Short mmCIF file of C-alpha atoms in Angstrom, two decimals:
data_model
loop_
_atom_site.label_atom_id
_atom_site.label_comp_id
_atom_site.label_asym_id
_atom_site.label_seq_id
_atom_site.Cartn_x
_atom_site.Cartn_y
_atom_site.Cartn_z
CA UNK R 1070 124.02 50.19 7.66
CA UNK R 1071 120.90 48.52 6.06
CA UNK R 1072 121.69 45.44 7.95
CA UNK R 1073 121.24 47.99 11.25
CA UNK R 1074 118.05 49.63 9.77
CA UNK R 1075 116.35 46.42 9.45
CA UNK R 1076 117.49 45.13 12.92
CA UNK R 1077 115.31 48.96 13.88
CA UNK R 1078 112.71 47.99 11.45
CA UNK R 1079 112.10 44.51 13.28
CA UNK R 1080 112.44 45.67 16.47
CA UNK R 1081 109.80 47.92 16.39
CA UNK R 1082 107.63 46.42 14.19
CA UNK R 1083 107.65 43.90 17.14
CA UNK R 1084 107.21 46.05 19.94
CA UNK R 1085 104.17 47.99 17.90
CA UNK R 1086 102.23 45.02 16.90
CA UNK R 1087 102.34 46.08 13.23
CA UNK R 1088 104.36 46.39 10.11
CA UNK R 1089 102.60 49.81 9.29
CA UNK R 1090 103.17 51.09 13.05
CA UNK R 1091 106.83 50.07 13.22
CA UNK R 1092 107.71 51.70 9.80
CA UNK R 1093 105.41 55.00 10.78
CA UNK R 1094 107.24 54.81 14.24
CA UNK R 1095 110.56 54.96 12.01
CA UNK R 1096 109.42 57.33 8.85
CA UNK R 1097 109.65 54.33 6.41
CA UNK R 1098 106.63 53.79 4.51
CA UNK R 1099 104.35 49.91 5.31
CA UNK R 1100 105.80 48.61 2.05
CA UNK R 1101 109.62 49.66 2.89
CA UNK R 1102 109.24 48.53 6.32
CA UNK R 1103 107.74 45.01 5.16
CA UNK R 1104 110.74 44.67 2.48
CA UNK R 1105 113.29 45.68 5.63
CA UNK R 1106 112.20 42.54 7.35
CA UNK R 1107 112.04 40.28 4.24
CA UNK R 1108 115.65 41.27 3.83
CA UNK R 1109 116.21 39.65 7.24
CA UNK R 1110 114.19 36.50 6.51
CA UNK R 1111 115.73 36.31 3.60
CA UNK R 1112 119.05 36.67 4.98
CA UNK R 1113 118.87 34.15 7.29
CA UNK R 1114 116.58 31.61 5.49
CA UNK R 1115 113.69 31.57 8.05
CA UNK R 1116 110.33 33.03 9.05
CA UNK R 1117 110.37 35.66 11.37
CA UNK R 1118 107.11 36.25 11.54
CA UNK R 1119 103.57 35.06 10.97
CA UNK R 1120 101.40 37.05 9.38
CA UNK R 1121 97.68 36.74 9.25
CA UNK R 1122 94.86 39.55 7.74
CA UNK R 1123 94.53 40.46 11.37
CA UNK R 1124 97.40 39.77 13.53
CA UNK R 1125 101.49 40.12 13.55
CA UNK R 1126 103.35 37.55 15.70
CA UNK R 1127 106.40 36.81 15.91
CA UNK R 1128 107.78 32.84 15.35
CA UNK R 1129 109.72 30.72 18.14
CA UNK R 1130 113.03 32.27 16.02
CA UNK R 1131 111.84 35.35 15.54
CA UNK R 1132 110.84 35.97 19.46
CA UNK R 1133 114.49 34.80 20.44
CA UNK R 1134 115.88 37.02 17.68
CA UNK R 1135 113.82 39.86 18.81
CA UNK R 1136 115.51 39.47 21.98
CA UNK R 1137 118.98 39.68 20.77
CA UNK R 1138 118.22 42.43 18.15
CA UNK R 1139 117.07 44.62 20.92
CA UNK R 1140 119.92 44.16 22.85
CA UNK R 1141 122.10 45.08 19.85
CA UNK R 1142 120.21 48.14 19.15
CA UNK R 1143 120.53 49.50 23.10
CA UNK R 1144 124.08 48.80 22.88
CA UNK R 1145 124.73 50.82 19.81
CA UNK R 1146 122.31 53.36 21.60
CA UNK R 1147 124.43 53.89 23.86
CA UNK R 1148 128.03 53.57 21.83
CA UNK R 1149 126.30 56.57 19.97
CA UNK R 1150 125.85 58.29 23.39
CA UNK R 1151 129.30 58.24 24.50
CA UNK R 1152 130.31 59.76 21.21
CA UNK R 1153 127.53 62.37 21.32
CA UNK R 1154 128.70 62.53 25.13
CA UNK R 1155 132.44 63.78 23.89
CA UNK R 1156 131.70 65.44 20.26
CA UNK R 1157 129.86 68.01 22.61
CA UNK R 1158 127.58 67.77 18.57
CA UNK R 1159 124.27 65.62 19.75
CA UNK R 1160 122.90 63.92 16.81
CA UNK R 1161 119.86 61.25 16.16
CA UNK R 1162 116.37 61.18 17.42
CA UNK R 1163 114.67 62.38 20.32
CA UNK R 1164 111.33 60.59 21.00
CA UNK R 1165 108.62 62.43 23.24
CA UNK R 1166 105.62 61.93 24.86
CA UNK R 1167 103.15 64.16 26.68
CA UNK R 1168 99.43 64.85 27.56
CA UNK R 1169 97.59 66.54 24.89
CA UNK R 1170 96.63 69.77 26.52
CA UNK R 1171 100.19 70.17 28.53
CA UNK R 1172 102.04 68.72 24.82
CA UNK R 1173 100.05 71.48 22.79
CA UNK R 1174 100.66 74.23 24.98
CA UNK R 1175 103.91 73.74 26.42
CA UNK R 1176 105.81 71.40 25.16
CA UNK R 1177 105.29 72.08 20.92
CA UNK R 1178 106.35 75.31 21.32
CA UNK R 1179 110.26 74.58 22.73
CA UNK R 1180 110.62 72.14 19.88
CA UNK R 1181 111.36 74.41 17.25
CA UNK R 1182 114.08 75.91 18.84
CA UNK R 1183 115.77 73.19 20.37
CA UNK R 1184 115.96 71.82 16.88
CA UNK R 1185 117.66 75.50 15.43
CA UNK R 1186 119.60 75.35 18.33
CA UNK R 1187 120.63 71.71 17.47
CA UNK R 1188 120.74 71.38 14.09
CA UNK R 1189 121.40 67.30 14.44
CA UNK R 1190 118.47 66.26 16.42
CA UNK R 1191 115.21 65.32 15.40
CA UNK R 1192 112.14 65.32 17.59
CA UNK R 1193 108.96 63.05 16.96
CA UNK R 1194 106.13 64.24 19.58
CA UNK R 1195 103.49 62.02 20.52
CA UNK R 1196 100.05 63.10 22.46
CA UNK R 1197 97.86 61.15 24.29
CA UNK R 1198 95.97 61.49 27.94
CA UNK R 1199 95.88 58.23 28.18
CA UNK R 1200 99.00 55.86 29.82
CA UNK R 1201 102.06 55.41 27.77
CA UNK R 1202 103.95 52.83 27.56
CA UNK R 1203 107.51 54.02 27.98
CA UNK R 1204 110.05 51.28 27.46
CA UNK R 1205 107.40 49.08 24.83
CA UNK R 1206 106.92 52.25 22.94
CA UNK R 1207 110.90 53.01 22.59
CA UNK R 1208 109.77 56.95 24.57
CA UNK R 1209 112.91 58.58 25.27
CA UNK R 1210 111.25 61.24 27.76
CA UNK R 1211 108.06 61.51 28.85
CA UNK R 1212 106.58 64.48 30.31
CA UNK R 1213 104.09 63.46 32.78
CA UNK R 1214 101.08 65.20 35.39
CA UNK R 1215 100.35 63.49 38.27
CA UNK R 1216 101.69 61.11 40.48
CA UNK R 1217 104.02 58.64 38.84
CA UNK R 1218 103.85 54.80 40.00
CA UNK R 1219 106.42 52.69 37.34
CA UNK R 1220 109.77 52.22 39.99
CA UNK R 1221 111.30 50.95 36.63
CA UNK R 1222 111.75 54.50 35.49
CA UNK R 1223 113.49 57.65 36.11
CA UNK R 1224 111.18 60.77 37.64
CA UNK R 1225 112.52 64.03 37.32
CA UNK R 1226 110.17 66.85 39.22
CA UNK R 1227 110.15 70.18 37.32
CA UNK R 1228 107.18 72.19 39.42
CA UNK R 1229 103.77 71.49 40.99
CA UNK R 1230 100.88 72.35 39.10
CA UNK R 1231 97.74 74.03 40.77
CA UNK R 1232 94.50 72.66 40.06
CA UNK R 1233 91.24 74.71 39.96
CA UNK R 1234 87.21 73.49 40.00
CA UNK R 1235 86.20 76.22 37.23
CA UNK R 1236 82.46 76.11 35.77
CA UNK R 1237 80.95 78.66 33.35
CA UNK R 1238 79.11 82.09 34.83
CA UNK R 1239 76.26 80.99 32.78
CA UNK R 1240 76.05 77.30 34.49
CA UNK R 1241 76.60 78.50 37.80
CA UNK R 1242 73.80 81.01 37.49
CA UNK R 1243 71.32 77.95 36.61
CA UNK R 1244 72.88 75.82 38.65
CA UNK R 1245 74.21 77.48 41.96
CA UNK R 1246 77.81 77.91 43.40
CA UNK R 1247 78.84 75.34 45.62
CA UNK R 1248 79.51 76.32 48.87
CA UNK R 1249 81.28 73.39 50.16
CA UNK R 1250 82.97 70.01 49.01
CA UNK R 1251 79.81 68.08 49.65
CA UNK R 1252 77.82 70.24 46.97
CA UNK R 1253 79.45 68.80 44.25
CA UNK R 1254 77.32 65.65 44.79
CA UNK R 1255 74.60 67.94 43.53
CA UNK R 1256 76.63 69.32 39.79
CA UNK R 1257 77.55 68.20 36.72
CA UNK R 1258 81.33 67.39 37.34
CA UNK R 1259 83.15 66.54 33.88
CA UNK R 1260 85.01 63.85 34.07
CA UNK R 1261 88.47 62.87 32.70
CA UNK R 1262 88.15 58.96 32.11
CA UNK R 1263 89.22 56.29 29.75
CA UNK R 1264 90.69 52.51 31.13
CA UNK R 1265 93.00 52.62 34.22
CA UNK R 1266 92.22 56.32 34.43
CA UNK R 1267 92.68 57.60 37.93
CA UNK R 1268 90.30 60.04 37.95
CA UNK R 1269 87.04 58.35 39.47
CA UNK R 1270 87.08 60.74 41.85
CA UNK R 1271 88.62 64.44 42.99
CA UNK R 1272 90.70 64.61 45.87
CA UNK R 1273 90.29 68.14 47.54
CA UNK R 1274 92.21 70.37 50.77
CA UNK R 1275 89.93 70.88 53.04
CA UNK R 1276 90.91 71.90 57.02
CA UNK R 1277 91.15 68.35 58.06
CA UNK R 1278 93.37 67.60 55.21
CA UNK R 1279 93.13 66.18 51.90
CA UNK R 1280 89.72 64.51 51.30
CA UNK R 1281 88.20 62.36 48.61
CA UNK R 1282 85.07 63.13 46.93
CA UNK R 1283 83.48 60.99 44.71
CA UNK R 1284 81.99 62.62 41.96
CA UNK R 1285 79.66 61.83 39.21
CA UNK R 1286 78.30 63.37 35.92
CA UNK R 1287 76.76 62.62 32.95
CA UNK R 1288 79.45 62.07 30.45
CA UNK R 1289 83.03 62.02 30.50
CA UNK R 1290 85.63 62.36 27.99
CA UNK R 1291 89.59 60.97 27.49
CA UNK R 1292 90.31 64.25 25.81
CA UNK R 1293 90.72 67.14 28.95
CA UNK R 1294 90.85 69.82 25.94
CA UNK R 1295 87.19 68.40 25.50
CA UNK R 1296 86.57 68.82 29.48
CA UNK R 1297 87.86 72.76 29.13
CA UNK R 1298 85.24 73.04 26.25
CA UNK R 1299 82.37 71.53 27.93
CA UNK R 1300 82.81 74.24 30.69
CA UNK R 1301 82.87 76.97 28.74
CA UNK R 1302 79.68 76.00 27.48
CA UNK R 1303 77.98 75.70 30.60
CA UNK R 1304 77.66 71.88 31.59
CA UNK R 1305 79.12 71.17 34.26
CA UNK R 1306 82.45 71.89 36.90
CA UNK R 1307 85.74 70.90 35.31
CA UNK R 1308 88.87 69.94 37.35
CA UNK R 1309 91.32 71.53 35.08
CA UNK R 1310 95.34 72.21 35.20
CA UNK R 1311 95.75 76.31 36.15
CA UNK R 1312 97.55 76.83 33.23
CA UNK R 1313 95.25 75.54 30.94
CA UNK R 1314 92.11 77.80 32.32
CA UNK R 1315 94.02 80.94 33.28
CA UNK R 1316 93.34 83.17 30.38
CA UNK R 1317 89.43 81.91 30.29
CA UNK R 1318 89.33 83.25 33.94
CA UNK R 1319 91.21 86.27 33.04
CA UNK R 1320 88.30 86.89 30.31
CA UNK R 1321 85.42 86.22 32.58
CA UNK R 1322 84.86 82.57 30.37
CA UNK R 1323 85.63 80.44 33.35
CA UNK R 1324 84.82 81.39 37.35
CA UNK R 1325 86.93 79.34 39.29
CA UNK R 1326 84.59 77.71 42.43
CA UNK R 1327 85.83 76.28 45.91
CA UNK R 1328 88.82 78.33 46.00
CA UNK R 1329 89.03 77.29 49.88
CA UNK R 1330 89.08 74.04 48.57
CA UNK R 1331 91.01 73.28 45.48
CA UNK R 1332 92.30 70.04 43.91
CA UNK R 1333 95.51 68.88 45.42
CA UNK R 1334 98.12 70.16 43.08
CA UNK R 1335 99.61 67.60 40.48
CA UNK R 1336 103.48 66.81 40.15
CA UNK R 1337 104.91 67.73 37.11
CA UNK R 1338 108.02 66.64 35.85
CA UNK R 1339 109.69 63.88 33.24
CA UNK R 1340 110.22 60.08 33.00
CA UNK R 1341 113.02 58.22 30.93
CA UNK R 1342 113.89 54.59 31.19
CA UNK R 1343 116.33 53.61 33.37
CA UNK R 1344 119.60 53.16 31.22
CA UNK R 1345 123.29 52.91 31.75
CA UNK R 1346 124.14 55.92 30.46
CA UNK R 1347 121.40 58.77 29.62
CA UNK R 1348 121.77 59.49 25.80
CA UNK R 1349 123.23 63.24 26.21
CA UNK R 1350 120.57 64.92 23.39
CA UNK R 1351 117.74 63.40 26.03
CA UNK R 1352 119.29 64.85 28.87
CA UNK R 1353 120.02 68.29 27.10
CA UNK R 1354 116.01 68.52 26.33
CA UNK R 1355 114.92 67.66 29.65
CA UNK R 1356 117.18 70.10 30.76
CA UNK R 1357 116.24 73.04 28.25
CA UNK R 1358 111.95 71.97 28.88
CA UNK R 1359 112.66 71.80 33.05
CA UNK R 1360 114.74 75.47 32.98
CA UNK R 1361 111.54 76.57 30.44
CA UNK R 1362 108.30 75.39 31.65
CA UNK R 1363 109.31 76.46 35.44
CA UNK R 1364 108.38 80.14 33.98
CA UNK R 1365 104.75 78.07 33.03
CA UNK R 1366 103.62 77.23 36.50
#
């Protein structure tokens, strides 16, 4: 079993760039994971990898055993799934991913008890609005907004998810309401950014169809929990998820603007990697999150 662990170890130590990432990715502390491939070096009497104060790469060996290693490690995978698949008992690790606002609010929450309900199963969550990696990043599911492009994966649609233009009483007071698409050229529109975001501009219904506006403000933000917040204090128009702005509009925090003309609603659903046979504790929480998160939108 060791012999396994470190095959895991190196594997993702590879795939994350770093000893310290790997063994986090894994729950092993830097110096464990570092000792898990020394046992493998040491096994087989050769460097693995080179090691410098700032960078991890593997050696001509150690890339072609990387290679094989993997593939040893997606075939047990999958042995495991088969017996899951029949002991009707699932068992292991269940690795998600999610945007941070839609992760918080929805997705936390049905962790907990999936995990009573399954006493076997672990779940590691991971949060970012920016793109994941699926496959490099070993994600077993990923729930996902928007419109997915990677053919390489699986895309399971759960619901669509309305978008509103919401702004602060206060700002739109100062500011004005806009009447029409073209008046956002005069606001403050918050903007959800970072590298390879899609979201240079807002793409609205209008009575001629969908239309794209280009939109500007003065700053923007990778964090659309930071977006929500900006609004509520008055600086600009937000393009925000319903769900994440329906109880502000309830209180009277958030006026929703261009009701005529809202955002085009964003896909929802889930993407796994493409795989022989889907490991039956995945397929049981997509399952459990799709039959939940309907009641959401």
């Amino acid at each position: 079993m060791s012999y396994l662990e470190s095959l895991r170890v190196f594997v993702r130590v590879i795939e994350l760039g770093s000893i310290t990432s790997g063994g986090r990715d894994l729950r092993l502390s830097p110096a464990v994971a570092s000792n898990r491939i020394k046992d493998l070096e040491n096994r087989f009497g050769v460097r693995l990898l080179n090691r410098t104060t700032r960078k991890l790469t593997p050696t001509e060996i150690g890339r072609v055993f990387y290679e094989n290693a993997r593939r040893v490690i997606e075939t047990l995978d999958e042995a495991e799934a088969v017996i899951g698949s029949f002991s009707g008992t699932p068992q292991g690790v269940i690795r998600l991913t999610a945007p941070l606002g839609l992760g918080r609010r929805l997705i936390a929450p049905l962790i907990p008890v999936f995990c009573r309900d399954n006493p076997g199963v672990d779940v590691q969550l991971r949060l970012s609005d920016r793109t994941v990696n699926i496959v490099e990043d070993g994600i077993d599911l990923a729930f996902f907004l928007g419109e997915p492009q990677d053919s390489a994966l699986k895309w399971r649609k759960v619901a669509d998810c309305p978008r509103l233009l919401v702004a602060s009483p206060g700002y739109l007071e100062q500011a004005g309401t806009p009447q029409e698409p073209d008046d956002l050229k005069n606001h403050n529109c918050l903007l959800l950014r970072y590298p390879r975001s899609p979201e240079y501009f807002w793409t609205l219904q209008t009575d001629e169809g969908p239309r794209k506006m280009m939109v500007s403000g003065r700053f923007d933000t990778d964090d659309g929990d930071v977006l929500t917040t900006w609004a509520l204090a008055g600086e600009g128009i937000a393009n925000r998820p319903g769900y994440e702005v329906a109880h502000h509009i309830k209180d009277g925090r958030l006026v929703e603007v261009l009701a005529e003309n809202r955002p085009l609603a964003a896909q929802f659903g889930c993407l796994t990697p493409h795989r022989r046979l889907q490991d039956p504790k995945v397929r049981m929480f997509a399952d459990y999150a799709a039959r939940e998160l309907k009641k959401a939108f």
